[in-house]
Amino acid sequence: MPDAPTPRLVYDAFLITAYHDFYKPAVAPRVIGLGLGAALLAELVFSGQLAVRSHAGRDLVIAESRGGPPRDSLGLWLTELVQSEPEHLAVPEWLEYLAIADTQTKTADHMVVAGLMVRGEQRSRWLGKVQVTYDAADALIAQAPLARLRRYLSSMDRRMPLLDAFLLALTESVGLSKSLYSQMPAGAREYAEGHLRVLPAPLQAIRGHLTAAVADTAITGNL
Amino acid sequence: MSAPSPASAVQSALARDKLGTLSLLHFSLTAATPLTVIAGGVVVMFAVAGQIGIPIGYVIIAASLLLFSVGYTAMARHIANAGAMYAFVARGLGRVPGVAAAWVAATSYCALQVSLYGYLGYVAQSLFASIGLDLPWWAFALVAWLLVGLLGTRAVDINAKVLAVLLTVEVAVVLVFSASNFANAADGVSFGAFSPTALSGEAAGAVLALAVIGFIGFESPTVYGEEARDRKRTVARATIATVLILAFIYIVSSWSIITAAGDDNVVAAATADFDLMFSLAGDQLGSTWETIGRILLLTSVTAAALSFHNTTARYLFALGREQVVFSWLGRTSVRTCAPVAASVTQTVAGGLVIVLWAVLGLDPVVHLFYYLGTASGIGLIALILTCAIAVLVYFARDRREESLWASRIAPVLAILAMGGVLYLSVIHFHTLLGVEKGSLLPKLVPIVFAVLALLGALWALFLKRARPDVYAGIGHGAKAPLVQAAERAAVPVGAAGDR
């Protein structure tokens, strides 16, 4: 059963970026890694286990003690990594690392434990290799995060919670603006922009570096 | 970035994922298509120049670009968005000249890419006519245009693999043809082509301008600066190696053609037969090799069109992300993360030109390949010169621990060299176009680029007044949103204090 309270930002980010359905494609593999890394960092900043501080022109990720140790293995893994680094590393370096550290599989495995995903194995007919697949345990739950964001944008009748506002920023940054704003009423973008503009500085920094990393990926073609 | 600490698991993992010199060399060399340059450029240079000094022209350009590369790669170590030359201009000379350079650069790359469809149509038409399929040039050009347009919206990684295979085969064939030319020398191996007097008069500018185009792509390793294993050395090594390798191929192959045809006969032979390279191979090695060469030329021109398509799309994408031009150009493909809006824009531009040239009945080689290609060459030489000036000014403010050679001497020599090349190219541009001295067309091209630069500068001044946040992000490419956000918060980047 889940070892962390749900729903979590990183789970929602996984379902938005990596889950493919009729209404929304999955993004490129490297962008999934960057998006999940940003979500995990933001989640730990929000819960007080990490902080982002500017120093000499760099946005450094620093371990914080005010939130206590994370209660789940995913958060604990990253927090311990941050603590074990001899020097503080900047947000772009952590995003880069999390993109190559197979955060997608780690998150998917975690979601299997949480009962949100089902792990499967497929044997390749030609190569004989076993490929691990992850499918949503419930398609409606898999669509829920994006549907929730779209509900905010279509009704525009109340303020979004902070983490949902960050999830919206993340959805835009990974290139899913079309899925987000398609058939939304006039004023939806202004409503969203109003929320994004007042994101706390650490989340703004993570959002900005995620956007830049995705653009770098497009320029270099490093997928 | 600080050196990886052995105790840092994250830094060690990141270091393992970095690109070495060979990886960067792979990216830059796949942007070059030597067979197109030699078959489509070198033979024409003999005909246009009426001289045999093509190899010495390549030596001069290679030396100039090597000098330029020293300062260029040194500055790339200190700036973000180092893949685009306009970013160097923006950081060295200011944002207003930066936008002016961006407009000239985007137009030049776009024109160069589109010009290749003319040559491609001609090559395909000749090849397929020999097997009985007689279609107009634009039909073949449109097929290639569709292919390039589709591949351009895929992940660049796929394109790089396609380009790598084509490049390997191309280089092998060029070397086989060159070896055969030397083995079948008309009058023995002659060194006359390397005499300084072999390149003089009004032809010099034409040869130098055409020679520069063959090296375009040498600047691409700086795109991967942040992913390089050693940012101080890897990018510089890859850039310089690219220039040296291309120079070797171009010098050897052009020299071999002179050797096979003879010093006294090569100009007449090239004027009479634009397919001289393949005719020589056919005579020496048999018709099978000639056919292989012609087929590879078609794939080579297609690869060149694809390579320049990607370069142009990256430029437009970076400008879109900076919101310097339409911000929708900064959109990526969801599935592949390719710069899809910029890529489609370039495809539309190419399609319009092909259709327009076909409707007007213009010649694909003379009016599309030569006119647009050489005009873009003038724009690119001006861009390299402006970038060299930007490097000098950038280091004049602060040497940033770079050597005197990299920060002062090499940039000054590069400015002198590229300034001379630009001067000769502009005043001899009529030779390049094959029109009378004093006619309108050669004057029109520099004027068009000057107007573009002026419009770009005016647009930058407008942004400065109306959208200071966008203005602040100019030259930062992918990182422009970070700079723009800091500007909107009226706080310099990284000076926001504790968060």
XYZ file of C-alpha atoms in Angstrom:
722
model
C 0.000 0.000 0.000
C 1.119 3.605 -0.425
C 3.944 4.719 1.833
C 3.180 8.375 1.147
C 0.024 10.460 1.101
C -1.635 10.688 -2.313
C -2.216 12.485 -4.574
C 1.390 13.659 -4.915
C 2.838 16.187 -7.287
C 5.331 13.699 -8.713
C 2.582 11.132 -9.370
C 0.470 13.764 -11.120
C 3.515 14.873 -13.127
C 4.108 11.245 -14.167
C 0.516 10.798 -15.307
C 0.653 14.049 -17.276
C 4.061 13.618 -18.910
C 4.491 9.845 -19.301
C 0.974 8.506 -19.627
C -0.320 8.340 -23.168
C -4.026 8.266 -23.918
C -6.457 9.344 -26.619
C -6.620 12.898 -25.327
C -2.965 13.541 -24.577
C 0.354 12.147 -25.858
C 3.311 11.313 -23.661
C 6.251 13.685 -24.048
C 9.790 12.700 -25.199
C 11.657 10.382 -22.740
C 14.248 12.954 -21.698
C 11.554 15.572 -21.146
C 9.672 13.093 -18.931
C 12.832 12.743 -16.827
C 13.274 16.507 -16.601
C 9.601 17.032 -15.717
C 9.612 14.343 -13.006
C 12.854 15.729 -11.608
C 11.309 19.194 -11.400
C 8.187 17.776 -9.738
C 10.222 15.856 -7.165
C 12.359 18.894 -6.347
C 9.270 21.111 -6.058
C 7.500 18.569 -3.862
C 10.425 18.425 -1.435
C 10.797 22.222 -1.449
C 7.094 22.528 -0.702
C 7.258 20.053 2.172
C 10.326 21.775 3.655
C 12.947 19.063 3.064
C 14.817 21.052 0.404
C 15.319 24.757 -0.334
C 16.424 26.678 -3.410
C 18.689 29.631 -2.716
C 20.408 32.010 -5.103
C 24.148 32.360 -4.684
C 26.608 33.938 -7.115
C 24.149 33.758 -9.994
C 23.249 30.109 -9.412
C 20.048 28.646 -7.963
C 21.428 26.129 -5.472
C 19.486 23.208 -4.010
C 20.061 22.904 -0.277
C 18.875 20.314 2.247
C 16.560 21.695 4.939
C 15.717 20.142 8.261
C 12.481 21.947 9.082
C 10.302 19.408 7.247
C 11.873 16.339 8.867
C 12.918 13.355 6.748
C 10.572 12.404 3.895
C 8.267 9.511 4.677
C 8.607 7.836 1.289
C 11.545 6.151 -0.401
C 11.492 8.432 -3.485
C 11.744 11.645 -1.488
C 14.229 10.061 0.902
C 16.456 8.984 -2.012
C 16.724 12.519 -3.369
C 17.046 14.194 0.022
C 19.893 11.869 1.017
C 21.590 12.520 -2.318
C 21.377 16.280 -1.756
C 22.745 15.892 1.760
C 25.611 13.667 0.637
C 26.915 16.073 -2.004
C 30.151 17.761 -0.868
C 29.089 21.023 -2.567
C 25.688 22.477 -3.212
C 24.603 21.800 -6.789
C 22.360 24.092 -8.847
C 18.828 23.306 -10.039
C 19.924 22.658 -13.696
C 22.478 20.082 -12.498
C 19.859 18.281 -10.402
C 17.389 18.316 -13.296
C 20.097 16.941 -15.598
C 20.980 14.230 -13.072
C 17.360 13.276 -12.398
C 16.751 13.030 -16.153
C 19.550 10.449 -16.538
C 18.961 8.673 -13.196
C 15.886 6.840 -14.509
C 13.529 8.795 -12.301
C 10.721 7.640 -14.571
C 11.151 3.974 -13.612
C 11.680 4.829 -9.947
C 8.471 6.871 -9.928
C 6.547 4.220 -11.852
C 7.655 1.506 -9.403
C 6.596 3.742 -6.558
C 3.195 4.227 -8.172
C 2.846 0.443 -8.535
C 3.304 0.156 -4.776
C 0.762 2.953 -4.338
C -1.707 0.978 -6.449
C -1.850 3.597 -9.196
C 0.049 1.662 -11.875
C 0.300 -1.989 -12.895
C 3.661 -3.425 -13.856
C 3.756 -5.786 -16.826
C 6.383 -7.608 -18.887
C 6.452 -8.093 -22.638
C 8.879 -10.362 -24.444
C 10.115 -8.984 -27.740
C 9.257 -11.402 -30.555
C 12.467 -10.711 -32.483
C 15.114 -10.009 -29.884
C 13.723 -12.136 -27.082
C 14.297 -9.292 -24.608
C 11.870 -8.688 -21.777
C 10.472 -5.169 -21.756
C 8.875 -3.800 -18.605
C 5.671 -1.835 -19.126
C 3.644 0.314 -16.751
C -0.067 0.820 -17.301
C -2.514 2.840 -15.287
C -4.500 0.766 -12.813
C -7.504 2.937 -13.632
C -7.731 5.051 -16.769
C -9.951 7.612 -15.075
C -7.421 8.135 -12.287
C -4.667 8.460 -14.922
C -6.590 11.258 -16.636
C -7.515 12.961 -13.371
C -4.565 15.393 -12.978
C -4.979 17.000 -16.396
C -8.772 16.963 -16.036
C -8.390 18.723 -12.673
C -6.204 21.456 -14.182
C -8.613 21.894 -17.089
C -11.527 22.140 -14.643
C -9.786 25.060 -12.899
C -9.148 26.725 -16.244
C -12.680 26.258 -17.533
C -14.480 27.407 -14.390
C -11.953 30.030 -13.206
C -14.133 30.413 -10.105
C -11.559 29.729 -7.399
C -7.852 29.915 -6.758
C -5.738 26.916 -7.582
C -3.796 25.308 -4.740
C -0.087 26.086 -4.943
C 0.993 22.609 -6.035
C -1.642 22.523 -8.768
C -0.410 25.906 -9.964
C 3.101 24.416 -10.166
C 1.715 21.341 -11.949
C 0.146 23.694 -14.481
C 3.496 25.460 -14.932
C 5.193 22.075 -15.394
C 2.588 20.989 -17.961
C 3.276 24.146 -19.965
C 7.053 23.793 -19.640
C 7.176 20.246 -21.019
C 5.247 21.376 -24.108
C 1.698 20.232 -23.313
C 0.080 23.675 -23.532
C -2.191 22.511 -26.342
C -3.637 19.671 -24.239
C -4.064 22.108 -21.378
C -5.720 25.040 -23.112
C -7.565 23.357 -25.975
C -11.218 24.542 -26.051
C -10.789 26.575 -22.887
C -12.847 29.778 -22.506
C -11.354 33.196 -23.198
C -9.386 34.396 -20.217
C -8.116 30.928 -19.238
C -4.516 31.859 -20.055
C -4.764 35.103 -18.081
C -6.245 33.136 -15.159
C -3.334 30.680 -15.354
C -0.775 33.459 -15.733
C -2.190 35.130 -12.629
C -1.383 31.974 -10.654
C 2.025 31.377 -12.205
C 3.186 34.936 -11.614
C 2.771 34.550 -7.839
C 4.490 31.176 -7.474
C 7.070 31.370 -4.676
C 10.594 32.179 -5.843
C 12.001 28.611 -5.406
C 9.196 27.143 -7.508
C 9.650 29.930 -10.071
C 13.335 29.009 -10.270
C 12.569 25.300 -10.802
C 9.955 26.190 -13.420
C 12.371 28.521 -15.263
C 15.200 25.964 -15.297
C 12.809 23.224 -16.463
C 11.636 25.426 -19.365
C 15.257 26.186 -20.279
C 16.279 22.513 -20.076
C 13.417 21.469 -22.379
C 14.408 24.198 -24.882
C 18.052 23.040 -24.683
C 16.852 19.521 -25.479
C 15.034 20.838 -28.554
C 18.141 22.716 -29.729
C 20.692 19.970 -29.146
C 18.405 17.046 -29.976
C 19.812 15.232 -26.945
C 16.867 12.910 -26.312
C 31.287 24.512 -13.693
C 33.672 23.238 -11.044
C 35.662 20.097 -11.662
C 33.834 16.936 -10.629
C 34.660 15.973 -7.086
C 35.489 12.288 -6.667
C 33.163 12.207 -3.668
C 30.244 13.562 -5.659
C 28.010 10.771 -6.967
C 25.896 13.235 -8.923
C 28.843 15.028 -10.539
C 30.409 11.676 -11.460
C 27.165 10.509 -13.084
C 26.835 13.795 -14.970
C 30.464 13.596 -16.116
C 29.871 10.078 -17.518
C 26.977 11.488 -19.586
C 29.052 14.313 -21.110
C 30.121 14.451 -24.743
C 33.732 13.992 -25.804
C 35.584 15.543 -28.760
C 34.636 12.670 -31.108
C 30.937 13.018 -30.294
C 31.028 16.755 -31.007
C 33.031 16.100 -34.175
C 30.307 13.695 -35.253
C 27.665 16.439 -34.837
C 29.649 19.077 -36.729
C 30.867 16.852 -39.561
C 27.382 15.485 -40.203
C 26.368 19.095 -40.868
C 28.911 19.154 -43.691
C 28.310 17.427 -47.019
C 31.655 17.300 -48.834
C 30.422 15.701 -52.051
C 27.935 18.562 -52.598
C 30.677 21.110 -51.974
C 33.144 19.425 -54.328
C 30.798 18.332 -57.142
C 28.521 21.356 -56.902
C 31.007 23.985 -55.748
C 34.616 23.230 -56.661
C 33.997 22.472 -60.341
C 31.879 25.617 -60.646
C 34.630 27.621 -58.937
C 37.074 26.617 -61.695
C 34.547 27.727 -64.311
C 33.530 30.976 -62.572
C 37.045 32.017 -61.516
C 38.790 30.919 -64.686
C 41.842 30.146 -62.516
C 43.362 27.091 -60.860
C 43.913 28.651 -57.428
C 40.927 26.897 -55.779
C 43.107 24.855 -53.354
C 44.925 28.009 -52.202
C 41.492 29.641 -51.735
C 40.547 26.805 -49.382
C 43.873 27.180 -47.561
C 43.190 30.919 -47.027
C 39.618 30.344 -45.802
C 40.634 27.440 -43.553
C 43.369 29.602 -41.983
C 40.914 32.493 -41.503
C 38.314 30.232 -39.898
C 40.925 28.625 -37.650
C 41.917 32.092 -36.420
C 38.252 32.933 -35.921
C 37.636 29.655 -34.070
C 40.263 30.461 -31.425
C 38.407 33.509 -30.074
C 34.976 32.111 -30.897
C 35.442 28.941 -28.843
C 37.109 30.934 -26.051
C 34.043 33.197 -25.778
C 31.708 30.177 -26.031
C 33.109 29.040 -22.668
C 31.634 32.124 -21.005
C 28.181 32.564 -22.505
C 24.898 30.656 -22.666
C 23.207 29.962 -26.029
C 26.654 29.617 -27.542
C 25.281 27.793 -30.568
C 24.045 30.883 -32.318
C 26.458 33.512 -33.650
C 23.951 36.307 -33.037
C 24.188 35.458 -29.324
C 27.927 36.242 -29.483
C 27.129 39.563 -31.174
C 24.457 40.365 -28.569
C 26.839 39.642 -25.685
C 29.842 41.321 -27.277
C 28.445 44.337 -29.101
C 25.041 44.719 -27.464
C 21.478 43.531 -27.960
C 20.633 45.939 -30.810
C 23.467 44.658 -33.076
C 22.575 41.173 -31.794
C 19.038 41.314 -33.198
C 20.376 42.861 -36.423
C 22.794 39.906 -36.717
C 19.993 37.457 -35.880
C 17.850 38.719 -38.756
C 20.759 38.501 -41.207
C 21.734 35.047 -39.894
C 18.217 33.594 -40.048
C 17.716 34.940 -43.587
C 21.127 33.686 -44.767
C 20.695 30.168 -43.371
C 17.141 30.057 -44.749
C 18.273 31.212 -48.223
C 21.199 28.765 -48.267
C 18.920 25.863 -47.374
C 16.304 26.810 -49.967
C 18.966 27.282 -52.671
C 19.935 23.624 -52.338
C 16.531 22.549 -53.672
C 17.528 24.064 -57.032
C 20.726 22.015 -57.277
C 18.938 18.961 -55.926
C 16.242 19.271 -58.604
C 18.900 19.589 -61.295
C 20.961 16.613 -60.041
C 17.888 14.379 -59.682
C 16.557 15.423 -63.079
C 19.871 14.507 -64.770
C 20.141 11.204 -62.893
C 16.606 10.021 -63.533
C 16.645 11.230 -67.160
C 19.508 8.767 -67.729
C 17.169 5.898 -66.782
C 14.299 7.251 -68.870
C 12.288 9.099 -66.216
C 11.942 12.609 -67.584
C 10.312 14.938 -65.085
C 10.808 18.674 -64.422
C 13.369 19.698 -61.786
C 10.730 21.049 -59.442
C 8.994 17.654 -59.203
C 12.179 16.137 -57.737
C 12.751 19.213 -55.620
C 9.255 18.919 -54.151
C 9.783 15.232 -53.281
C 13.020 16.109 -51.457
C 11.324 19.101 -49.851
C 8.616 16.806 -48.456
C 11.213 14.341 -47.128
C 13.290 17.082 -45.487
C 10.143 18.669 -44.050
C 9.077 15.356 -42.471
C 12.533 14.482 -41.094
C 12.919 18.027 -39.795
C 9.954 17.612 -37.470
C 11.334 14.343 -36.064
C 13.933 14.139 -33.335
C 17.270 15.566 -34.476
C 18.892 12.358 -33.223
C 17.303 10.383 -36.070
C 18.546 12.922 -38.569
C 22.084 12.743 -37.157
C 22.190 8.972 -37.698
C 21.017 9.338 -41.300
C 23.549 12.106 -41.905
C 26.391 10.100 -40.321
C 25.899 7.146 -42.671
C 25.705 9.434 -45.709
C 28.808 11.369 -44.650
C 30.907 8.226 -44.192
C 30.032 6.914 -47.665
C 30.518 10.368 -49.215
C 33.981 10.852 -47.750
C 35.002 7.368 -48.857
C 33.888 8.045 -52.447
C 35.569 11.482 -52.519
C 38.831 9.918 -51.336
C 38.576 7.096 -53.912
C 37.924 9.618 -56.710
C 40.792 11.840 -55.516
C 43.226 8.921 -55.298
C 42.197 7.888 -58.796
C 42.744 11.437 -60.078
C 46.279 11.516 -58.643
C 46.963 8.052 -60.084
C 45.848 9.282 -63.515
C 47.648 12.640 -63.526
C 47.583 14.405 -66.886
C 51.024 16.031 -66.547
C 52.283 14.646 -63.249
C 51.436 16.104 -59.852
C 51.637 19.890 -60.071
C 51.975 22.365 -57.205
C 50.994 25.345 -59.385
C 47.566 25.491 -57.732
C 49.236 26.481 -54.449
C 51.108 29.423 -55.914
C 49.823 32.787 -54.552
C 49.512 34.001 -58.146
C 47.106 31.160 -58.922
C 44.330 33.152 -57.255
C 44.161 36.822 -58.162
C 42.093 39.532 -59.807
C 38.324 39.698 -59.785
C 37.985 35.958 -59.347
C 39.523 35.934 -55.896
C 36.430 37.259 -54.113
C 34.179 34.777 -55.875
C 36.374 31.827 -54.944
C 36.720 32.892 -51.304
C 32.971 33.457 -50.871
C 32.165 30.040 -52.328
C 34.894 28.439 -50.214
C 33.379 29.815 -46.968
C 30.018 28.172 -47.711
C 31.712 24.753 -47.758
C 32.752 25.158 -44.129
C 29.372 26.270 -42.748
C 28.570 23.882 -39.907
C 32.040 24.253 -38.371
C 30.465 26.506 -35.744
C 28.043 23.869 -34.460
C 30.151 22.219 -31.676
C 29.538 25.292 -29.499
C 25.840 24.312 -29.411
C 26.893 21.442 -27.163
C 29.140 23.531 -24.918
C 27.185 22.787 -21.757
C 27.178 19.067 -22.537
C 30.877 18.863 -23.362
C 33.113 16.743 -21.134
C 35.606 19.563 -20.721
C 34.050 22.870 -21.707
C 37.462 24.534 -21.890
C 38.993 22.100 -24.377
C 36.424 19.753 -25.964
C 34.474 22.361 -27.972
C 37.635 24.100 -29.212
C 39.213 20.795 -30.259
C 36.062 19.689 -32.119
C 35.657 23.052 -33.896
C 39.274 23.192 -35.010
C 39.271 19.512 -36.010
C 36.144 20.132 -38.120
C 37.829 22.964 -40.030
C 41.023 20.940 -40.518
C 39.245 17.781 -41.711
C 37.002 19.693 -44.146
C 39.968 21.727 -45.374
C 41.934 18.516 -46.008
C 39.078 16.983 -48.022
C 38.420 20.137 -50.075
C 42.083 20.908 -50.760
C 42.983 17.336 -51.719
C 39.943 16.808 -53.948
C 40.226 20.167 -55.762
C 43.963 19.592 -56.244
C 43.263 16.091 -57.555
C 40.836 17.434 -60.185
C 43.529 19.887 -61.375
C 46.041 17.054 -61.468
C 43.767 14.778 -63.497
C 42.647 17.460 -65.980
C 45.978 19.292 -66.162
C 46.852 22.845 -65.032
C 46.197 24.275 -68.486
C 43.024 22.343 -69.247
C 41.040 22.249 -65.985
C 39.273 25.606 -66.467
C 38.125 24.752 -69.995
C 37.090 21.243 -68.893
C 35.079 22.584 -65.918
C 33.416 25.241 -68.084
C 32.407 22.652 -70.668
C 31.291 20.020 -68.158
C 29.851 20.907 -64.719
C 29.896 17.163 -63.963
C 33.679 17.046 -64.480
C 34.291 15.208 -61.219
C 32.089 12.301 -62.296
C 33.259 12.386 -65.895
C 36.840 11.926 -64.681
C 35.773 9.070 -62.404
C 33.876 7.466 -65.278
C 36.934 7.622 -67.544
C 39.328 6.327 -64.893
C 37.264 3.854 -62.857
C 34.393 2.901 -65.141
C 30.769 3.913 -65.513
C 29.668 2.031 -62.364
C 31.726 4.346 -60.163
C 30.399 7.351 -62.063
C 26.819 6.213 -61.392
C 27.613 5.582 -57.716
C 29.041 9.097 -57.504
C 25.960 10.655 -59.085
C 23.591 8.746 -56.792
C 25.652 9.761 -53.769
C 25.616 13.373 -54.948
C 21.830 13.259 -54.851
C 21.815 11.877 -51.309
C 24.534 14.367 -50.372
C 22.534 17.393 -51.549
C 19.477 15.992 -49.757
C 21.559 15.597 -46.595
C 22.855 19.164 -47.011
C 19.280 20.424 -47.343
C 18.324 18.475 -44.205
C 21.351 19.686 -42.260
C 20.752 23.353 -43.094
C 17.046 22.857 -42.443
C 17.896 21.785 -38.874
C 20.335 24.669 -38.404
C 17.772 27.210 -39.616
C 15.034 25.664 -37.476
C 17.280 25.895 -34.386
C 17.958 29.564 -35.113
C 14.263 30.357 -35.546
C 13.397 28.292 -32.455
C 15.920 30.158 -30.274
C 14.623 33.499 -31.561
C 11.048 32.361 -30.867
C 11.954 31.327 -27.317
C 13.503 34.747 -26.790
C 10.294 36.265 -28.252
C 12.547 38.357 -30.518
C 10.408 37.162 -33.433
C 7.041 35.361 -33.279
C 6.929 33.452 -29.994
C 5.081 30.533 -31.632
C 8.368 29.686 -33.378
C 9.536 28.485 -29.949
C 7.022 25.615 -29.851
C 8.309 22.045 -29.710
C 6.810 18.766 -30.821
C 5.261 17.049 -27.792
C 6.396 13.554 -28.744
C 9.879 14.293 -30.118
C 10.764 17.669 -28.584
C 11.931 18.810 -32.044
C 11.496 22.546 -32.795
C 8.413 21.767 -34.860
C 6.982 25.264 -35.472
C 10.335 26.627 -36.658
C 10.867 23.527 -38.788
C 7.450 23.839 -40.458
C 8.084 27.566 -41.076
C 11.329 26.752 -42.885
C 9.536 24.032 -44.864
C 6.825 26.494 -45.929
C 9.483 29.020 -47.030
C 11.247 26.345 -49.107
C 7.985 25.181 -50.692
C 6.997 28.721 -51.650
C 10.356 29.353 -53.335
C 10.243 26.076 -55.289
C 6.697 26.801 -56.498
C 7.538 30.433 -57.342
C 10.668 29.477 -59.309
C 8.732 26.756 -61.140
C 5.834 29.082 -62.020
C 8.215 31.802 -63.251
C 10.196 29.242 -65.224
C 13.516 30.265 -63.642
C 16.626 28.126 -63.931
C 17.121 25.894 -60.872
C 20.924 25.997 -60.982
C 21.678 29.587 -61.967
C 18.726 31.465 -60.492
C 18.137 29.355 -57.396
C 21.305 27.488 -56.406
C 23.927 30.079 -57.451
C 22.039 33.321 -56.893
C 20.466 32.440 -53.527
C 23.407 30.309 -52.388
C 26.089 32.883 -53.105
C 23.928 35.703 -51.726
C 23.563 33.776 -48.471
C 27.349 33.291 -48.514
C 27.794 37.081 -48.375
C 25.411 37.233 -45.398
C 27.250 34.441 -43.580
C 30.691 36.004 -44.154
C 29.314 39.291 -42.749
C 27.941 37.334 -39.787
C 31.303 35.639 -39.082
C 33.088 39.012 -39.337
C 30.608 40.675 -36.958
C 30.968 37.737 -34.574
C 34.793 38.108 -34.668
C 34.438 41.817 -33.785
C 32.051 40.861 -30.960
C 34.621 38.397 -29.581
C 37.311 41.097 -29.540
C 35.037 43.650 -27.839
C 33.805 41.063 -25.318
C 37.347 40.231 -24.204
C 38.421 43.884 -24.381
C 36.078 44.524 -21.441
C 37.372 41.563 -19.445
C 39.856 38.890 -20.518
C 38.255 36.372 -18.143
C 41.533 34.536 -17.668
C 41.788 33.681 -21.365
C 45.211 33.874 -22.991
C 46.416 36.957 -24.909
C 46.370 34.835 -28.071
C 42.725 33.729 -27.657
C 41.350 37.042 -26.412
C 43.292 39.606 -28.436
C 45.701 38.419 -31.163
C 43.619 35.702 -32.873
C 40.386 37.801 -32.920
C 42.256 40.776 -34.471
C 43.799 38.538 -37.138
C 40.394 36.914 -37.752
C 38.780 40.345 -38.221
C 41.453 41.340 -40.725
C 41.120 38.043 -42.594
C 37.321 37.907 -42.673
C 37.105 41.639 -43.399
C 39.338 41.092 -46.443
C 37.243 38.122 -47.558
C 34.005 40.142 -47.202
C 35.487 43.125 -49.065
C 36.674 40.965 -51.970
C 33.402 39.020 -52.055
C 31.260 42.158 -52.222
C 33.332 44.023 -54.820
C 33.710 40.873 -56.955
C 30.157 39.700 -56.436
C 29.298 40.294 -60.089
C 31.865 37.609 -61.007
C 30.181 35.244 -58.617
C 26.800 35.842 -60.212
C 28.197 35.865 -63.739
C 26.748 39.305 -64.564
C 28.278 42.558 -65.820
C 30.204 44.761 -63.405
C 27.973 47.644 -62.292
C 24.689 45.772 -62.873
C 21.917 45.989 -60.289
C 21.860 42.445 -58.891
C 25.313 42.399 -57.231
C 24.534 45.724 -55.562
C 21.122 44.549 -54.457
C 22.321 41.681 -52.250
C 24.483 43.735 -49.814
C 21.699 46.340 -49.751
C 19.119 43.684 -48.806
C 21.328 42.452 -45.958
C 21.959 46.030 -44.797
C 18.212 46.724 -44.802
C 17.589 43.499 -42.871
C 20.196 44.480 -40.294
C 18.679 47.956 -40.015
C 15.167 46.553 -39.566
C 16.481 44.132 -36.938
C 18.172 46.981 -35.074
C 14.977 49.071 -35.192
C 12.979 46.120 -33.905
C 15.454 45.717 -31.025
C 15.077 49.421 -30.169
C 11.305 48.982 -30.181
C 11.618 45.993 -27.810
C 13.880 48.015 -25.544
C 11.167 50.640 -25.095
C 8.005 48.541 -25.278
C 9.068 45.157 -23.818
C 12.155 45.546 -21.653
C 11.796 42.014 -20.271
C 12.000 40.520 -23.783
C 14.878 42.868 -24.592
C 16.776 41.609 -21.529
C 16.566 38.011 -22.779
C 18.064 38.710 -26.217
C 21.010 36.424 -26.929
C 20.143 33.978 -24.122
C 18.243 31.473 -26.326
C 16.806 28.626 -24.268
C 17.597 30.474 -21.046
C 15.807 33.664 -22.095
C 12.705 32.905 -19.939
C 14.939 32.884 -16.829
C 16.426 36.270 -17.716
C 13.025 37.652 -18.674
C 11.490 36.488 -15.387
C 14.327 38.138 -13.451
C 13.817 41.330 -15.437
C 10.081 41.274 -14.747
C 10.869 40.946 -11.062
C 13.314 43.852 -11.543
C 16.010 41.742 -9.910
C 19.206 40.642 -11.679
C 19.518 36.895 -12.228
C 20.941 35.178 -9.218
C 20.729 38.283 -7.073
C 17.350 37.578 -5.585
C 18.827 36.709 -2.234
C 17.683 33.795 -0.148
C 14.624 32.047 -1.374
